[in-house]
């Protein structure tokens, strides 16, 4: 069965410090991986995706993610955190059992960036 | 404006009542999805649709009904609401394919009393 795990419920960082939000996955076949961000009372916004190619993927708002096949991980990173980055982050994997584009989501990680 | 809109944003209903959550998208995306978001569970797929008149069950379909007579609309109906269906419901759409991201509405917060 395909799944995504986000091992940390919450990540706390100081503004200006680098941040990492962790994600590991389990899929059959090629992994198509996504990161989304959710601000309070809003829907999820797409940040970036990994399909194939370079293991370092760049996305919106200065975020990037590193795909590591041997560790089955897809951690979200940012070199210098902003207070405005505080939000709920979801990792997701494409459900490869169909071609409909369904996503399987992790439980989410709350990122708290303190001034 | 182009986008995906959900209505209502907030809804309180009583156990046993029927309630319909609306979703409308202006992109003419083929695929549409309904997810529910609950603390500790992330987002779980309720139903999805590949095109008008084509729908299929997701992970947690029990107690829900969907229809898609037009490409742009994908309403979700709770036939007889239960307290366990108190949740935040998100509609999403995609132009299809395995690598296309989903675009989400702002959600409907449903409380069943």
Tab-separated table of C-alpha atoms in Angstrom:
chain	number	residue	atom	x	y	z
A	1	UNK	CA	0.000	0.000	0.000
A	2	UNK	CA	1.161	3.493	-0.738
A	3	UNK	CA	1.630	5.903	2.106
A	4	UNK	CA	3.256	9.100	3.240
A	5	UNK	CA	4.585	9.809	6.707
A	6	UNK	CA	5.410	13.142	8.283
A	7	UNK	CA	7.114	12.163	11.523
A	8	UNK	CA	6.898	15.580	13.203
A	9	UNK	CA	3.598	17.134	14.241
A	10	UNK	CA	5.325	20.478	14.744
A	11	UNK	CA	8.609	22.094	13.801
A	12	UNK	CA	9.834	25.241	15.539
A	13	UNK	CA	12.547	27.444	14.090
A	14	UNK	CA	13.791	30.962	14.633
A	15	UNK	CA	13.399	33.501	11.864
A	16	UNK	CA	16.462	33.558	9.630
A	17	UNK	CA	17.444	29.995	10.445
A	18	UNK	CA	17.189	27.156	7.936
A	19	UNK	CA	14.145	24.918	8.185
A	20	UNK	CA	13.444	21.310	7.294
A	21	UNK	CA	10.082	19.575	7.296
A	22	UNK	CA	10.443	15.830	6.947
A	23	UNK	CA	8.531	13.423	4.730
A	24	UNK	CA	9.038	9.759	3.929
A	25	UNK	CA	7.059	7.738	1.450
A	26	UNK	CA	6.221	4.203	0.429
A	27	UNK	CA	5.082	3.556	-3.137
A	28	UNK	CA	5.130	0.896	-5.762
A	29	UNK	CA	6.672	2.161	-8.948
A	30	UNK	CA	7.945	5.666	-9.576
A	31	UNK	CA	7.152	8.172	-6.842
A	32	UNK	CA	5.436	11.402	-7.838
A	33	UNK	CA	5.760	13.611	-4.766
A	34	UNK	CA	4.216	16.942	-3.820
A	35	UNK	CA	4.355	19.544	-1.073
A	36	UNK	CA	1.422	21.772	-0.182
A	37	UNK	CA	1.026	24.586	2.348
A	38	UNK	CA	-2.154	25.529	4.189
A	39	UNK	CA	-2.667	28.879	5.874
A	40	UNK	CA	-5.431	29.279	8.491
A	41	UNK	CA	-8.944	29.054	7.087
A	42	UNK	CA	-7.637	28.525	3.566
A	43	UNK	CA	-7.307	25.656	1.153
A	44	UNK	CA	-4.062	23.933	0.323
A	45	UNK	CA	-1.649	25.692	-2.010
A	46	UNK	CA	0.768	23.807	-4.228
A	47	UNK	CA	4.449	24.457	-3.435
A	48	UNK	CA	6.470	22.049	-5.551
A	49	UNK	CA	6.634	18.573	-7.002
A	50	UNK	CA	9.134	15.885	-7.878
A	51	UNK	CA	8.466	13.800	-10.946
A	52	UNK	CA	11.877	12.869	-12.283
A	53	UNK	CA	15.318	14.355	-12.868
A	54	UNK	CA	17.254	16.552	-10.474
A	55	UNK	CA	16.905	15.447	-6.865
A	56	UNK	CA	16.702	19.048	-5.664
A	57	UNK	CA	13.411	20.628	-6.647
A	58	UNK	CA	12.766	24.338	-6.338
A	59	UNK	CA	9.306	25.715	-5.686
A	60	UNK	CA	7.313	28.729	-4.600
A	61	UNK	CA	8.217	31.214	-1.854
A	62	UNK	CA	11.870	30.108	-1.750
A	63	UNK	CA	11.114	26.543	-0.742
A	64	UNK	CA	12.929	23.544	-2.120
A	65	UNK	CA	12.778	19.832	-1.511
A	66	UNK	CA	15.344	17.094	-1.709
A	67	UNK	CA	14.379	13.716	-3.110
A	68	UNK	CA	16.368	10.800	-1.750
A	69	UNK	CA	15.467	7.490	-3.309
A	70	UNK	CA	17.606	5.304	-1.054
A	71	UNK	CA	16.057	6.821	2.071
A	72	UNK	CA	12.595	7.148	0.466
A	73	UNK	CA	12.446	10.720	1.679
A	74	UNK	CA	11.314	14.035	0.267
A	75	UNK	CA	12.166	16.677	2.859
A	76	UNK	CA	11.047	20.270	2.427
A	77	UNK	CA	13.689	22.921	3.065
A	78	UNK	CA	14.244	26.629	3.103
A	79	UNK	CA	17.610	28.322	3.739
A	80	UNK	CA	16.201	31.206	5.786
A	81	UNK	CA	12.806	30.986	7.468
A	82	UNK	CA	10.329	33.856	7.664
A	83	UNK	CA	7.634	34.399	10.260
A	84	UNK	CA	5.163	34.389	7.377
A	85	UNK	CA	6.182	30.783	6.586
A	86	UNK	CA	4.299	29.673	9.696
A	87	UNK	CA	1.601	27.347	8.415
A	88	UNK	CA	0.564	23.709	8.057
A	89	UNK	CA	2.570	21.725	5.506
A	90	UNK	CA	1.468	18.557	3.764
A	91	UNK	CA	3.514	16.048	1.855
A	92	UNK	CA	1.633	13.954	-0.710
A	93	UNK	CA	2.285	11.139	-3.144
A	94	UNK	CA	0.434	10.333	-6.302
A	95	UNK	CA	-1.703	7.219	-6.027
A	96	UNK	CA	-0.100	5.093	-8.717
A	97	UNK	CA	-2.944	2.554	-8.682
A	98	UNK	CA	-4.841	4.783	-11.095
A	99	UNK	CA	-4.167	7.574	-13.561
A	100	UNK	CA	-6.720	9.949	-12.128
A	101	UNK	CA	-4.267	12.109	-10.265
A	102	UNK	CA	-5.454	11.171	-6.789
A	103	UNK	CA	-3.112	12.201	-4.003
A	104	UNK	CA	-2.390	10.447	-0.728
A	105	UNK	CA	-1.536	12.962	1.983
A	106	UNK	CA	0.547	12.801	5.108
A	107	UNK	CA	-0.913	13.987	8.386
A	108	UNK	CA	0.657	17.408	8.126
A	109	UNK	CA	3.367	19.283	10.020
A	110	UNK	CA	2.797	22.630	11.658
A	111	UNK	CA	5.707	24.979	11.102
A	112	UNK	CA	6.124	27.715	13.684
A	113	UNK	CA	8.684	30.411	12.876
A	114	UNK	CA	9.438	32.713	15.795
A	115	UNK	CA	10.808	36.238	15.463
B	1	UNK	CA	-12.349	35.325	-11.582
B	2	UNK	CA	-11.053	31.910	-12.483
B	3	UNK	CA	-10.708	29.476	-9.673
B	4	UNK	CA	-12.461	26.957	-7.512
B	5	UNK	CA	-15.109	28.061	-5.065
B	6	UNK	CA	-16.886	26.199	-2.318
B	7	UNK	CA	-20.119	27.095	-0.607
B	8	UNK	CA	-21.104	27.544	2.069
B	9	UNK	CA	-17.902	28.352	4.006
B	10	UNK	CA	-19.531	27.366	7.270
B	11	UNK	CA	-22.508	25.118	7.946
B	12	UNK	CA	-24.140	23.849	11.111
B	13	UNK	CA	-26.693	21.085	10.758
B	14	UNK	CA	-28.428	18.531	12.934
B	15	UNK	CA	-27.938	14.808	13.007
B	16	UNK	CA	-30.079	13.072	10.417
B	17	UNK	CA	-30.480	16.038	8.090
B	18	UNK	CA	-29.407	16.046	4.482
B	19	UNK	CA	-26.855	18.656	3.537
B	20	UNK	CA	-25.166	19.476	0.249
B	21	UNK	CA	-21.797	21.125	-0.132
B	22	UNK	CA	-21.189	22.892	-3.411
B	23	UNK	CA	-18.049	23.081	-5.506
B	24	UNK	CA	-17.608	25.072	-8.694
B	25	UNK	CA	-14.506	25.478	-10.847
B	26	UNK	CA	-13.956	27.772	-13.810
B	27	UNK	CA	-10.887	26.101	-15.346
B	28	UNK	CA	-12.794	23.325	-17.139
B	29	UNK	CA	-10.585	20.815	-15.364
B	30	UNK	CA	-11.496	17.219	-16.047
B	31	UNK	CA	-10.763	15.851	-12.602
B	32	UNK	CA	-12.417	16.882	-9.375
B	33	UNK	CA	-11.990	15.568	-5.848
B	34	UNK	CA	-13.558	15.794	-2.417
B	35	UNK	CA	-11.346	15.459	0.644
B	36	UNK	CA	-12.109	15.775	4.322
B	37	UNK	CA	-9.578	17.131	6.779
B	38	UNK	CA	-9.535	15.899	10.349
B	39	UNK	CA	-6.976	16.385	13.079
B	40	UNK	CA	-4.606	13.444	13.142
B	41	UNK	CA	-5.745	12.131	9.784
B	42	UNK	CA	-4.542	14.725	7.338
B	43	UNK	CA	-6.692	14.742	4.222
B	44	UNK	CA	-8.680	11.704	3.180
B	45	UNK	CA	-10.301	11.241	-0.192
B	46	UNK	CA	-14.080	10.833	-0.181
B	47	UNK	CA	-14.980	10.750	-3.880
B	48	UNK	CA	-13.473	11.802	-7.145
B	49	UNK	CA	-14.565	12.340	-10.707
B	50	UNK	CA	-12.642	11.962	-13.952
B	51	UNK	CA	-15.248	13.760	-16.090
B	52	UNK	CA	-18.924	14.645	-16.179
B	53	UNK	CA	-21.028	11.622	-15.231
B	54	UNK	CA	-17.974	9.634	-14.128
B	55	UNK	CA	-17.451	9.330	-10.392
B	56	UNK	CA	-15.731	6.843	-8.121
B	57	UNK	CA	-15.229	6.157	-4.441
B	58	UNK	CA	-12.185	7.201	-2.506
B	59	UNK	CA	-10.927	6.103	0.872
B	60	UNK	CA	-13.915	7.163	3.029
B	61	UNK	CA	-17.091	7.268	0.876
B	62	UNK	CA	-19.662	5.889	3.329
B	63	UNK	CA	-22.493	8.298	4.067
B	64	UNK	CA	-21.718	10.546	1.099
B	65	UNK	CA	-23.141	10.889	-2.394
B	66	UNK	CA	-21.758	12.855	-5.330
B	67	UNK	CA	-22.917	13.792	-8.774
B	68	UNK	CA	-21.345	15.541	-11.710
B	69	UNK	CA	-23.808	16.484	-14.394
B	70	UNK	CA	-21.656	19.395	-15.553
B	71	UNK	CA	-17.878	19.591	-15.788
B	72	UNK	CA	-17.666	22.664	-13.575
B	73	UNK	CA	-19.770	21.464	-10.645
B	74	UNK	CA	-19.172	18.638	-8.205
B	75	UNK	CA	-21.603	18.735	-5.246
B	76	UNK	CA	-21.155	16.508	-2.217
B	77	UNK	CA	-24.265	15.389	-0.328
B	78	UNK	CA	-24.450	13.948	3.149
B	79	UNK	CA	-27.666	11.965	2.980
B	80	UNK	CA	-28.211	11.724	6.739
B	81	UNK	CA	-25.576	13.666	8.609
B	82	UNK	CA	-23.834	12.123	11.606
B	83	UNK	CA	-21.573	13.717	14.202
B	84	UNK	CA	-18.617	11.787	12.799
B	85	UNK	CA	-19.024	13.807	9.626
B	86	UNK	CA	-18.126	17.006	11.437
B	87	UNK	CA	-15.059	18.057	9.508
B	88	UNK	CA	-13.566	20.513	7.069
B	89	UNK	CA	-14.326	19.546	3.494
B	90	UNK	CA	-12.120	20.520	0.578
B	91	UNK	CA	-12.890	20.337	-3.076
B	92	UNK	CA	-10.020	20.190	-5.565
B	93	UNK	CA	-9.588	20.034	-9.310
B	94	UNK	CA	-6.888	19.051	-11.756
B	95	UNK	CA	-6.431	19.219	-15.505
B	96	UNK	CA	-5.508	15.583	-15.392
B	97	UNK	CA	-2.492	13.418	-15.695
B	98	UNK	CA	-0.233	11.976	-13.122
B	99	UNK	CA	1.930	15.044	-12.669
B	100	UNK	CA	-0.634	17.833	-12.539
B	101	UNK	CA	-1.028	19.427	-9.121
B	102	UNK	CA	-4.415	19.699	-7.478
B	103	UNK	CA	-5.987	23.118	-6.993
B	104	UNK	CA	-8.001	23.448	-3.794
B	105	UNK	CA	-10.963	25.525	-2.747
B	106	UNK	CA	-11.008	27.296	0.615
B	107	UNK	CA	-13.049	24.613	2.279
B	108	UNK	CA	-16.386	24.201	4.041
B	109	UNK	CA	-16.363	23.787	7.801
B	110	UNK	CA	-19.292	21.511	8.649
B	111	UNK	CA	-20.538	20.953	12.182
B	112	UNK	CA	-23.130	18.260	12.853
B	113	UNK	CA	-24.871	18.663	16.216
